Amino acid sequence: MASPGFDATFYDLQLRIELSPENLVGTVRVRGVAREAMSSLVLDFDPAMRVEGVLDRNGQPLASSRPDGALSITLASTAMVGDTIDVTVYYEGRPQVTGLGGFVFDTNQSGKPAIWSLSEPYGARTWWPSRDHPGDKADSVDVSIEVPQPLTAASNGVLTHVEEVIGGYRRFHFEHRYPIATYLVSVAVAEYDVDTQLYRRPPALAQDLGELELPLVHYSFAGNGAFEGSHPQYGFQYITDIFPVLEHWFGPYPFARELYGHAQFTFGGAMEHQTLSSMTTNYQGTMAHELAHQWFGDSVSPGSWRDLWLNEGFATLGELIYWQATEFPDVHDQIFDIYYRRALQAEGTLVLQDTTDVLDMFAHSRVYAKGWMVLRMLRGIVGESVFREILKAYAADPRYQYGTARTEDFAALAETISGQSLGYFFAQWVTEGDGYPFYSARWGKRPNGASWDVEVTLEQTGNARTFQMPIWIEVQTAAGARQFLVFNQLDVETYIFTVQDEPSGIIVDPDRWILRAEDVVVTHMDASPELPSSGKLSLYPVPAIGRITVESTWGQPVAADLVDGLGRTISTRLLPPGKTDWTLNGLAPGLYGIRTAQGVTHTFILSGQ
Ligand SMILES: [Zn+2]
C-alpha cells in the first residue's frame, strides 16, 4: 500500500504507446508533500510494469525496490513534515488487464486499434505509479501521449498542442488544472473523428449561475457517426440538451474553466473520466449518467470505496431526471420500472461492507438502482425544492467540492438543509439496514356527519425489521382522489382520515416513493371496521382552526400525542373521558394527527387562521 503520509499534489504522465509489440513506455513525475517524516516513498504500481529507474528532482538516481504490488523509492534524505517530494519514474511494459479493464489494447468494430484506460477502482496502479486512493487527489495533472499515426490520443482537460515525433508518431499534450483522483485520469486512443460544439447556458439558468460558453469536444470512432447519432435518443450532439437539466438540479458544471467531451472506447459500458467521459454507446441516458458523475464522483469523489453509492446513485438519478425532462416521458417510465425492480434485488447494505470484489461492488441493483431509490425516497420526504437545494449545496460545499465526501457528510448536510432528523432514514436504508418493507392494508369506512371517516390499518410483514417511513395513502372517491401523508413506524398502525365523499378504495404509496414489495395487499372490510380497542376518539372541527376538540369514549384517561405530518411528536397529553380542547397555536397549516398509545393516528388538516 502506498505511503499514507504522502499527499500527492501533481502528476505529469508522459506516455508512449507502441502497437507491435503492444507496449506502454512511461515517464511519470510524482510530486507531493510529506505529512509525516518519510525516508522512503511507496507508490502503488503493478509488478508487471518494469521500472527502469527513478530520479529525484535534481536528476540524481534513487534506489528503489518492488515490494508486493508497489514501488518503494528510497529518498536521498528523510523528508520532514511539510517537505516537498518530487520524483520521476521511468518504466515500460504491457499492463495487466484487471478489474473493469485498467489499461487495454483492443480493436474496435472496424478492426482498428482502440487503446484505453478504465482505472476505477484499483486500476491506475496497473499502468502508472501513484498513491492510488480516491481520498488523495492531485491538485492538477498533465498527460502527454505519443501514438503512431494516424491514431489520435485524448485525455483529461485541455489539449494544448500536438507535435510530430520522428518515427511516424504524434504527441498530444493535455493539461488539467482541477483536483483529480487517480482513477479518473484517462487515456483514449483510436482513429477518431473529432467534433466540437459549444454549450451556451440558457438565459433562465444564466440568471442564477452566470453566463457560460463551454467548449465540447467529441471523439467518435472514425466513420461511425456517434456524434450525429442515427436515432433521436442517440448522439453525442445532444449533450447540449442534457447540460441545462443537470445544471438546474446540481448547480454549475464543476469544470467550467476547461471543457467537457466524450471519447469512444470498447469497454462495453462507459466511464466518467474527468472532463472526458469514455463511451461505448452514444445513448443519451448513458450520456446523462456520465455527465452527472462530473459533479458526483469527479468533483465530489468518494472518501472511500465503501461510499460508491455517492457516485452511482447520484449518476443514476441524473439519468432519471434527464429523461423526465425530455420529450421521451415513456423512456423515463420504462427505466423507472426496470431500475425500481432491480433495486429490490439489492443485497446487503448500500454502504459497501466488502470492497475487494470489484464486480460485486458495481452490481447494478445496489449502488446504482437502490442508490437512486434512496435519493428518490429522500426527495419524497423533504420535497422537491429542498431536495434540489441539498444536491446543489452538496456539490458546491467547499468541504467536498473538488475533494471527497463520505456518506455521513451527505447525511449531515441533508439534515442541515432540510431541518429534519434523518438518522432513522440513513440507518435503515444506507448504513445499517438492508432489504425493504412489505406492506399490507385493511380499510373500512363509516359516515361521520356529512363526511366520511376512512380507517386504514397498515401492517408490515415479511421483514424482520420495522421500517419507519412517511407514506402517502390515497383515498379514492367518486369525486376524485385525495392523498394523505402519514408517518408509519410500527408493525401495525391505524390511521383515520376524513373525506367529503363516500370512499371507494385506497392505494398505499401510489407513486412509488418508497422502495417496497411491489404488491401491497389491500383488504376492504364491508362493515364499519372493528376498532382496535374498546374506546374511540373523535376529532372536530375538521379542518381545524387554531384548536381541535378531541372527544374520547374511553372509560379511563388515555395518553395521546399531537404529531405532525412526519409523525414527530409535538406535545403529549393525557385525555380524560369526554371532550378536551387541544390548542394548536403557532403551528403551520398542514396535516397533523392525534396518535394514541394503541398506535391509532387520527389525522386532521389544520387550516390557516
Ligand atoms: Zn456511473
XYZ file of C-alpha atoms and ligand atoms in Angstrom:
610
model
C 0.000 0.000 0.000
C 1.239 3.466 -0.872
C 2.642 5.751 1.830
C -0.324 7.093 3.816
C 1.813 10.044 4.942
C 2.269 11.235 1.354
C -0.127 13.839 -0.042
C 0.107 13.864 -3.841
C -0.237 17.313 -5.426
C 0.754 16.867 -9.075
C 1.290 14.120 -11.617
C 2.843 14.512 -15.045
C 2.284 11.422 -17.190
C 4.356 11.185 -20.362
C 3.267 8.057 -22.176
C 4.285 6.384 -25.404
C 2.017 3.706 -26.816
C 3.598 1.160 -29.169
C 1.493 -1.348 -31.065
C 3.863 -4.035 -32.292
C 4.568 -5.377 -29.887
C 1.966 -3.807 -27.593
C 3.922 -1.785 -25.105
C 3.487 1.216 -22.830
C 6.537 3.366 -22.127
C 6.035 5.798 -19.282
C 7.789 8.675 -17.596
C 5.724 9.813 -14.638
C 6.649 12.666 -12.379
C 5.114 12.425 -8.922
C 5.096 15.471 -6.687
C 3.614 15.801 -3.236
C 4.053 16.814 0.363
C 5.196 14.706 3.305
C 2.563 14.759 6.059
C 4.871 12.746 8.286
C 8.616 12.118 8.298
C 9.401 9.738 5.421
C 12.679 8.069 4.447
C 11.074 6.266 1.535
C 8.117 6.886 -0.753
C 5.916 3.902 -1.525
C 3.662 4.154 -4.594
C 1.038 1.699 -5.831
C 2.445 0.149 -9.002
C 1.823 -3.242 -10.513
C 4.858 -5.545 -10.789
C 4.025 -6.271 -14.461
C 5.462 -2.846 -15.248
C 9.282 -2.820 -15.297
C 10.867 0.175 -13.600
C 13.981 1.306 -15.461
C 14.948 3.918 -12.914
C 13.862 6.680 -10.569
C 15.356 10.176 -10.429
C 14.907 12.910 -7.868
C 14.155 16.496 -8.871
C 17.861 17.200 -9.397
C 18.236 14.267 -11.747
C 20.017 12.124 -9.171
C 19.186 8.403 -9.280
C 17.276 6.982 -6.319
C 17.335 3.367 -5.205
C 14.039 1.523 -5.492
C 12.579 -1.891 -4.801
C 9.341 -3.687 -5.643
C 7.547 -4.925 -2.557
C 4.228 -6.635 -3.261
C 2.131 -4.518 -5.651
C 4.203 -1.421 -5.024
C 7.250 0.637 -5.874
C 9.326 1.685 -2.872
C 11.705 4.581 -3.518
C 14.472 5.382 -1.037
C 14.647 9.156 -0.717
C 18.064 10.863 -0.799
C 17.367 12.203 2.677
C 14.465 11.834 5.066
C 11.606 14.154 4.131
C 10.303 16.061 7.132
C 6.693 17.129 7.642
C 5.817 19.734 5.018
C 8.727 18.897 2.705
C 8.041 18.506 -0.992
C 8.831 15.123 -2.507
C 9.395 15.159 -6.254
C 10.447 12.040 -8.142
C 10.277 10.817 -11.726
C 9.715 7.140 -12.515
C 10.817 5.605 -15.842
C 9.107 2.346 -16.771
C 7.626 0.210 -19.502
C 5.635 -2.944 -20.070
C 2.311 -4.323 -21.147
C -0.183 -3.583 -18.372
C -2.108 -6.471 -16.855
C -5.825 -6.231 -17.529
C -7.669 -6.319 -14.192
C -10.948 -5.283 -12.616
C -13.003 -3.365 -15.149
C -10.048 -3.015 -17.511
C -7.123 -0.986 -16.291
C -5.208 -0.296 -19.493
C -6.357 -2.188 -22.577
C -5.001 -2.706 -26.089
C -8.084 -3.581 -28.137
C -9.592 -3.179 -31.596
C -12.948 -1.649 -32.442
C -15.675 -2.942 -34.772
C -13.761 -1.617 -37.774
C -10.777 -3.716 -36.741
C -8.782 -0.591 -35.927
C -6.741 -0.135 -32.743
C -8.618 1.148 -29.700
C -6.393 1.649 -26.673
C -7.969 2.920 -23.494
C -7.847 3.035 -19.757
C -10.560 2.437 -17.179
C -8.953 2.549 -13.771
C -11.887 2.512 -11.367
C -11.418 1.395 -8.666
C -7.908 -0.071 -8.413
C -6.629 0.056 -11.998
C -4.472 3.199 -12.115
C -1.638 1.289 -10.452
C -1.608 -1.218 -13.320
C -0.282 1.397 -15.741
C 1.170 4.321 -13.801
C 2.709 4.798 -10.357
C 0.671 6.860 -7.900
C -0.830 6.930 -4.478
C -3.887 5.158 -5.834
C -6.622 6.118 -3.404
C -9.676 8.281 -4.176
C -9.089 10.226 -0.973
C -5.739 11.589 -2.209
C -6.419 13.865 -5.156
C -3.676 15.669 -7.014
C -4.317 19.398 -7.462
C -3.562 19.122 -11.138
C -2.371 16.713 -13.822
C -0.556 16.847 -17.165
C -0.856 13.975 -19.615
C 1.051 13.678 -22.876
C 0.541 10.660 -25.104
C 2.684 9.629 -28.050
C 0.886 7.406 -30.563
C 1.646 6.127 -34.068
C -0.054 7.929 -36.938
C -2.927 8.057 -37.821
C -4.103 7.483 -34.247
C -5.393 10.336 -32.101
C -4.970 10.436 -28.330
C -7.357 12.053 -25.852
C -7.145 12.687 -22.123
C -8.383 14.909 -19.305
C -8.519 18.669 -19.661
C -7.374 20.942 -22.447
C -5.371 19.836 -25.482
C -2.571 22.412 -25.533
C -0.642 21.211 -28.563
C 0.177 18.317 -30.847
C 3.690 17.691 -32.095
C 5.166 15.404 -34.706
C 7.703 12.942 -33.380
C 10.212 11.069 -35.500
C 9.273 7.536 -36.463
C 5.733 8.394 -37.545
C 4.416 9.274 -34.085
C 2.457 12.263 -32.833
C 2.435 13.520 -29.247
C -0.771 15.008 -27.768
C -0.333 17.278 -24.732
C -3.179 17.735 -22.249
C -3.335 19.909 -19.145
C -5.982 19.664 -16.461
C -5.989 22.299 -13.742
C -8.538 20.889 -11.333
C -8.069 18.411 -8.497
C -8.409 14.860 -9.769
C -8.448 11.371 -8.272
C -6.066 8.808 -9.776
C -8.876 6.570 -11.042
C -10.228 9.421 -13.189
C -7.006 10.000 -15.130
C -7.685 8.658 -18.595
C -6.190 7.657 -21.916
C -8.317 7.052 -25.034
C -6.612 6.337 -28.349
C -8.095 5.415 -31.736
C -8.624 6.756 -35.226
C -11.111 9.402 -34.205
C -13.401 11.881 -35.914
C -13.306 14.974 -33.719
C -16.402 17.192 -33.453
C -16.640 20.363 -31.417
C -19.633 22.292 -30.081
C -20.404 24.991 -27.553
C -22.766 24.661 -24.639
C -24.341 28.070 -24.093
C -26.077 28.198 -20.748
C -29.730 29.146 -21.383
C -30.762 32.641 -20.176
C -33.029 31.355 -17.388
C -30.160 29.360 -15.893
C -27.607 32.080 -16.594
C -29.615 34.440 -14.368
C -28.867 32.102 -11.483
C -25.472 30.697 -12.383
C -23.940 33.340 -14.639
C -23.136 33.166 -18.319
C -21.249 30.181 -19.671
C -19.943 29.145 -23.061
C -18.335 25.777 -22.561
C -16.337 24.069 -25.310
C -17.451 20.492 -26.017
C -15.196 18.006 -27.805
C -16.325 14.595 -29.017
C -14.035 11.824 -30.223
C -16.031 9.287 -32.275
C -14.534 6.202 -33.900
C -13.761 7.279 -37.464
C -16.777 6.988 -39.717
C -19.299 5.613 -37.200
C -21.311 8.807 -36.768
C -21.534 8.647 -32.968
C -21.627 12.431 -32.790
C -24.693 12.833 -35.014
C -26.431 9.621 -33.949
C -28.956 7.713 -36.019
C -31.938 7.908 -33.639
C -33.404 10.785 -31.579
C -32.236 9.207 -28.316
C -28.681 8.695 -29.561
C -25.891 11.100 -30.488
C -23.147 12.936 -28.627
C -24.500 16.182 -30.080
C -27.465 16.012 -27.673
C -25.221 16.680 -24.688
C -26.320 20.313 -25.082
C -29.849 19.182 -24.093
C -28.569 17.361 -21.030
C -26.404 20.143 -19.600
C -29.250 22.559 -18.696
C -31.266 19.835 -16.955
C -28.363 18.735 -14.783
C -27.225 22.290 -14.056
C -30.773 23.074 -12.916
C -30.619 20.229 -10.410
C -26.942 20.152 -9.447
C -25.700 23.717 -9.952
C -22.904 24.887 -12.252
C -20.803 22.365 -14.160
C -17.747 21.938 -11.935
C -15.025 22.102 -14.623
C -16.331 25.195 -16.395
C -12.901 26.791 -16.944
C -12.000 23.919 -19.256
C -14.389 21.748 -21.270
C -16.422 18.583 -21.474
C -16.491 15.801 -24.012
C -16.810 12.142 -24.938
C -14.255 9.676 -26.290
C -15.343 6.325 -27.657
C -13.781 3.148 -26.328
C -14.583 -0.562 -26.494
C -15.211 -1.363 -22.831
C -18.914 -2.064 -23.370
C -20.144 0.424 -20.785
C -18.999 3.940 -20.057
C -16.725 5.702 -17.584
C -16.923 9.212 -16.192
C -13.322 10.256 -16.807
C -12.944 13.801 -15.596
C -13.948 16.289 -18.341
C -13.874 13.479 -20.957
C -16.208 10.553 -20.412
C -15.248 7.332 -22.154
C -18.229 5.913 -24.008
C -19.109 2.759 -25.903
C -22.627 3.919 -26.746
C -23.904 7.362 -27.646
C -27.214 6.754 -25.834
C -28.492 9.877 -24.125
C -29.270 8.073 -20.865
C -25.658 6.960 -20.585
C -24.501 10.452 -21.518
C -26.655 11.924 -18.737
C -25.266 9.362 -16.291
C -21.636 10.185 -17.095
C -22.236 13.926 -17.129
C -23.905 13.687 -13.697
C -20.742 11.996 -12.452
C -18.752 15.138 -13.207
C -20.465 16.609 -10.126
C -20.815 13.386 -8.151
C -17.796 11.140 -8.419
C -15.366 13.513 -10.092
C -15.713 16.895 -8.371
C -17.040 15.329 -5.155
C -15.283 11.961 -5.011
C -15.950 9.149 -2.562
C -13.761 9.363 0.520
C -13.723 5.578 0.488
C -14.904 2.942 -1.971
C -17.436 1.913 0.663
C -19.271 5.106 -0.339
C -19.518 4.158 -4.019
C -23.280 4.800 -3.965
C -22.446 8.513 -3.653
C -21.143 8.155 -7.219
C -23.513 5.707 -8.823
C -26.775 6.509 -7.051
C -26.393 10.175 -7.964
C -25.387 9.454 -11.568
C -28.391 7.139 -11.944
C -30.558 9.931 -10.564
C -29.084 12.069 -13.361
C -30.442 9.610 -15.940
C -33.944 9.669 -14.479
C -34.237 13.414 -14.024
C -32.941 13.919 -17.544
C -35.432 11.525 -19.126
C -38.233 13.064 -17.114
C -37.351 16.493 -18.511
C -37.301 15.338 -22.136
C -39.855 14.729 -24.822
C -39.465 10.982 -24.114
C -41.528 10.528 -20.925
C -42.232 6.891 -21.829
C -38.495 6.228 -21.692
C -38.470 7.635 -18.174
C -41.327 5.376 -17.121
C -39.744 2.253 -18.606
C -36.398 2.947 -16.979
C -38.126 3.752 -13.700
C -39.810 0.319 -13.710
C -36.616 -1.525 -14.593
C -34.465 0.236 -12.016
C -37.130 0.014 -9.306
C -37.307 -3.764 -9.716
C -33.537 -4.018 -9.772
C -33.294 -2.033 -6.560
C -35.483 -4.660 -4.893
C -32.781 -7.220 -5.701
C -30.016 -5.292 -3.936
C -28.185 -7.373 -1.375
C -26.506 -6.081 1.745
C -26.262 -2.533 2.968
C -25.941 0.280 0.465
C -22.674 1.316 2.083
C -20.372 -1.472 0.948
C -19.068 -3.836 3.587
C -16.626 -5.524 1.196
C -14.647 -3.545 -1.371
C -12.385 -6.352 -2.598
C -14.683 -7.938 -5.216
C -14.909 -5.363 -7.999
C -17.822 -6.964 -9.859
C -19.819 -7.228 -6.645
C -19.043 -3.599 -5.784
C -20.515 -2.481 -9.098
C -23.631 -4.695 -9.001
C -26.257 -2.523 -10.688
C -29.012 -3.445 -8.243
C -27.248 -1.952 -5.244
C -25.100 1.170 -5.667
C -26.876 2.226 -8.874
C -30.554 1.280 -8.612
C -31.004 1.252 -4.853
C -28.700 4.265 -4.580
C -31.061 6.141 -6.885
C -34.142 4.930 -4.983
C -32.650 6.117 -1.694
C -32.281 9.573 -3.216
C -35.824 9.361 -4.562
C -37.089 8.435 -1.089
C -35.185 11.370 0.372
C -36.827 13.604 -2.221
C -40.197 12.212 -1.191
C -39.515 13.056 2.444
C -38.085 16.559 2.094
C -39.955 17.652 -1.038
C -38.616 18.505 -4.460
C -37.316 22.028 -3.866
C -35.493 21.152 -0.632
C -34.068 18.050 -2.306
C -32.677 20.187 -5.104
C -31.178 22.544 -2.514
C -29.498 19.561 -0.867
C -27.989 18.380 -4.153
C -26.716 21.831 -5.056
C -25.342 22.508 -1.585
C -23.565 19.140 -1.544
C -21.993 19.760 -4.967
C -20.859 23.278 -4.020
C -19.811 22.739 -0.397
C -16.136 23.777 -0.132
C -15.518 20.834 2.187
C -16.451 18.383 -0.592
C -16.245 20.136 -3.970
C -13.003 19.129 -5.727
C -12.397 16.905 -2.721
C -14.100 13.915 -1.204
C -17.139 13.133 0.920
C -18.365 10.213 2.968
C -21.913 9.001 3.446
C -22.106 10.660 6.863
C -21.122 14.001 5.300
C -24.005 13.809 2.847
C -26.413 12.690 5.566
C -25.401 15.564 7.850
C -25.788 18.061 5.032
C -29.240 16.697 4.146
C -30.287 17.151 7.773
C -28.932 20.695 7.914
C -30.594 21.832 4.697
C -33.930 20.123 5.369
C -34.055 20.859 9.083
C -35.206 17.276 9.622
C -33.704 14.492 11.692
C -32.878 11.853 9.110
C -30.838 9.463 11.219
C -33.580 6.831 11.025
C -33.621 7.163 7.242
C -29.902 6.761 6.564
C -29.555 3.985 9.137
C -32.315 1.814 7.711
C -31.611 2.422 4.028
C -27.893 3.136 3.741
C -25.569 2.328 6.601
C -27.148 -0.430 8.696
C -30.272 -1.926 7.204
C -30.834 -3.958 4.072
C -33.988 -5.194 2.375
C -37.250 -3.303 2.135
C -40.683 -3.277 3.751
C -43.693 -5.385 2.795
C -46.922 -3.519 3.416
C -50.486 -4.713 3.583
C -53.534 -2.655 4.437
C -57.090 -3.112 5.670
C -59.568 -0.325 5.344
C -63.136 0.477 6.166
C -65.445 3.483 6.055
C -68.234 4.946 8.116
C -70.296 8.114 7.866
C -69.202 10.989 10.040
C -71.910 13.624 9.875
C -71.931 14.912 6.302
C -68.459 13.445 5.691
C -66.880 10.011 5.763
C -64.238 8.568 8.008
C -61.776 6.182 6.407
C -59.913 3.914 8.753
C -56.737 2.357 7.364
C -54.679 -0.201 9.239
C -51.231 -0.555 7.741
C -49.224 -3.636 8.536
C -45.582 -4.520 7.853
C -44.793 -8.178 7.276
C -42.068 -10.177 5.601
C -39.094 -8.318 7.011
C -37.718 -8.811 10.488
C -37.165 -5.092 10.826
C -39.834 -2.439 11.059
C -39.274 0.420 8.642
C -40.025 3.994 9.586
C -41.213 5.954 6.595
C -43.655 8.673 5.661
C -46.215 7.018 3.380
C -48.785 8.542 1.074
C -52.170 6.876 1.244
C -54.608 7.726 -1.500
C -58.322 7.638 -0.728
C -60.467 7.280 -3.833
C -63.958 8.703 -4.053
C -66.444 9.340 -6.835
C -65.375 12.995 -6.722
C -61.704 12.149 -7.178
C -58.742 11.001 -5.131
C -57.062 12.608 -2.158
C -53.644 11.742 -0.773
C -52.709 11.804 2.897
C -49.172 11.567 4.209
C -48.713 9.536 7.378
C -45.586 8.590 9.245
C -45.519 4.846 9.666
C -43.237 3.419 12.320
C -44.990 0.416 13.871
C -45.662 -3.086 12.578
C -49.376 -2.399 12.855
C -50.657 1.136 12.793
C -54.092 2.616 12.160
C -54.916 5.981 10.626
C -58.249 7.708 10.297
C -58.843 10.203 7.514
C -61.900 12.310 6.828
C -63.105 12.914 3.274
C -66.190 14.646 1.905
C -67.400 11.948 -0.480
C -68.001 8.275 0.059
C -64.689 6.449 -0.345
C -64.435 3.591 -2.842
C -60.890 2.374 -2.270
C -57.395 3.174 -1.112
C -53.929 2.881 -2.632
C -50.816 2.695 -0.489
C -47.831 4.661 -1.853
C -49.454 5.214 -5.269
C -46.435 6.981 -6.793
C -43.815 4.519 -5.519
C -41.943 6.963 -3.328
C -40.810 4.007 -1.216
C -38.676 1.024 -2.148
C -41.095 -1.709 -1.058
C -42.501 -5.037 -2.162
C -44.475 -4.137 -5.266
C -47.701 -5.866 -4.282
C -49.490 -4.197 -1.405
C -52.451 -6.372 -0.464
C -55.370 -4.086 0.332
C -58.386 -5.648 2.033
C -61.694 -3.874 2.362
C -63.953 -4.604 5.271
C -67.582 -4.067 4.301
C -68.943 -3.265 7.684
C -67.789 -0.417 9.789
C -64.332 -1.577 10.803
C -63.626 -3.128 14.131
C -61.873 -0.614 16.266
C -58.622 -1.929 17.663
C -59.730 -1.217 21.209
C -62.748 -0.526 23.319
C -62.547 3.242 23.136
C -62.720 5.752 20.326
C -61.593 9.289 19.687
C -63.491 11.763 17.539
C -61.968 14.992 16.287
C -63.753 18.175 15.284
C -63.981 20.558 13.638
C -62.060 19.301 10.610
C -60.323 21.186 9.161
C -59.251 22.650 12.460
C -58.639 26.335 13.011
C -56.497 27.313 15.977
C -57.566 24.360 18.099
C -59.160 20.936 17.847
C -61.632 19.215 20.118
C -60.872 15.589 20.905
C -63.742 13.537 22.273
C -62.837 10.271 23.978
C -65.234 7.388 24.663
C -62.601 5.525 26.649
C -63.594 4.749 30.208
C -60.260 5.927 31.559
C -57.704 8.611 30.646
C -55.602 7.720 27.578
C -52.225 9.152 26.595
C -52.134 10.748 23.152
C -49.557 12.612 21.071
C -50.152 15.521 18.787
C -47.956 14.639 15.778
C -47.004 16.448 12.590
C -47.125 15.039 9.065
C -43.833 13.218 9.612
C -45.077 11.556 12.785
C -42.944 13.724 15.046
C -44.457 14.339 18.442
C -45.255 17.981 19.102
C -46.863 17.510 22.510
C -48.337 14.744 24.642
C -51.428 14.853 26.851
C -53.498 12.569 28.986
C -57.040 12.735 27.609
C -59.796 12.245 30.185
C -63.121 10.718 29.107
C -65.225 13.318 27.303
C -64.106 16.408 25.430
C -60.676 18.016 25.530
C -59.670 21.163 23.671
C -56.190 20.974 22.227
C -54.815 24.349 21.163
C -52.746 24.466 18.002
C -51.334 27.974 18.267
C -48.105 28.605 16.409
C -48.372 25.556 14.140
C -48.071 25.940 10.391
C -51.091 24.876 8.335
C -50.863 21.265 7.164
C -51.568 17.678 8.083
C -51.443 16.694 11.760
C -52.663 13.782 13.814
C -53.649 12.674 17.292
C -51.881 9.367 17.936
C -52.839 7.128 20.803
C -50.598 4.699 22.628
C -52.513 1.924 20.808
C -50.975 3.061 17.502
C -54.081 4.715 16.074
C -53.498 8.062 14.401
C -56.497 10.301 13.705
C -55.347 12.705 11.031
C -56.716 16.175 10.527
C -55.953 19.244 8.490
C -55.038 22.458 10.271
C -56.042 25.337 8.059
C -54.618 28.845 8.094
C -56.014 31.319 10.619
Zn -21.623 5.521 -13.108
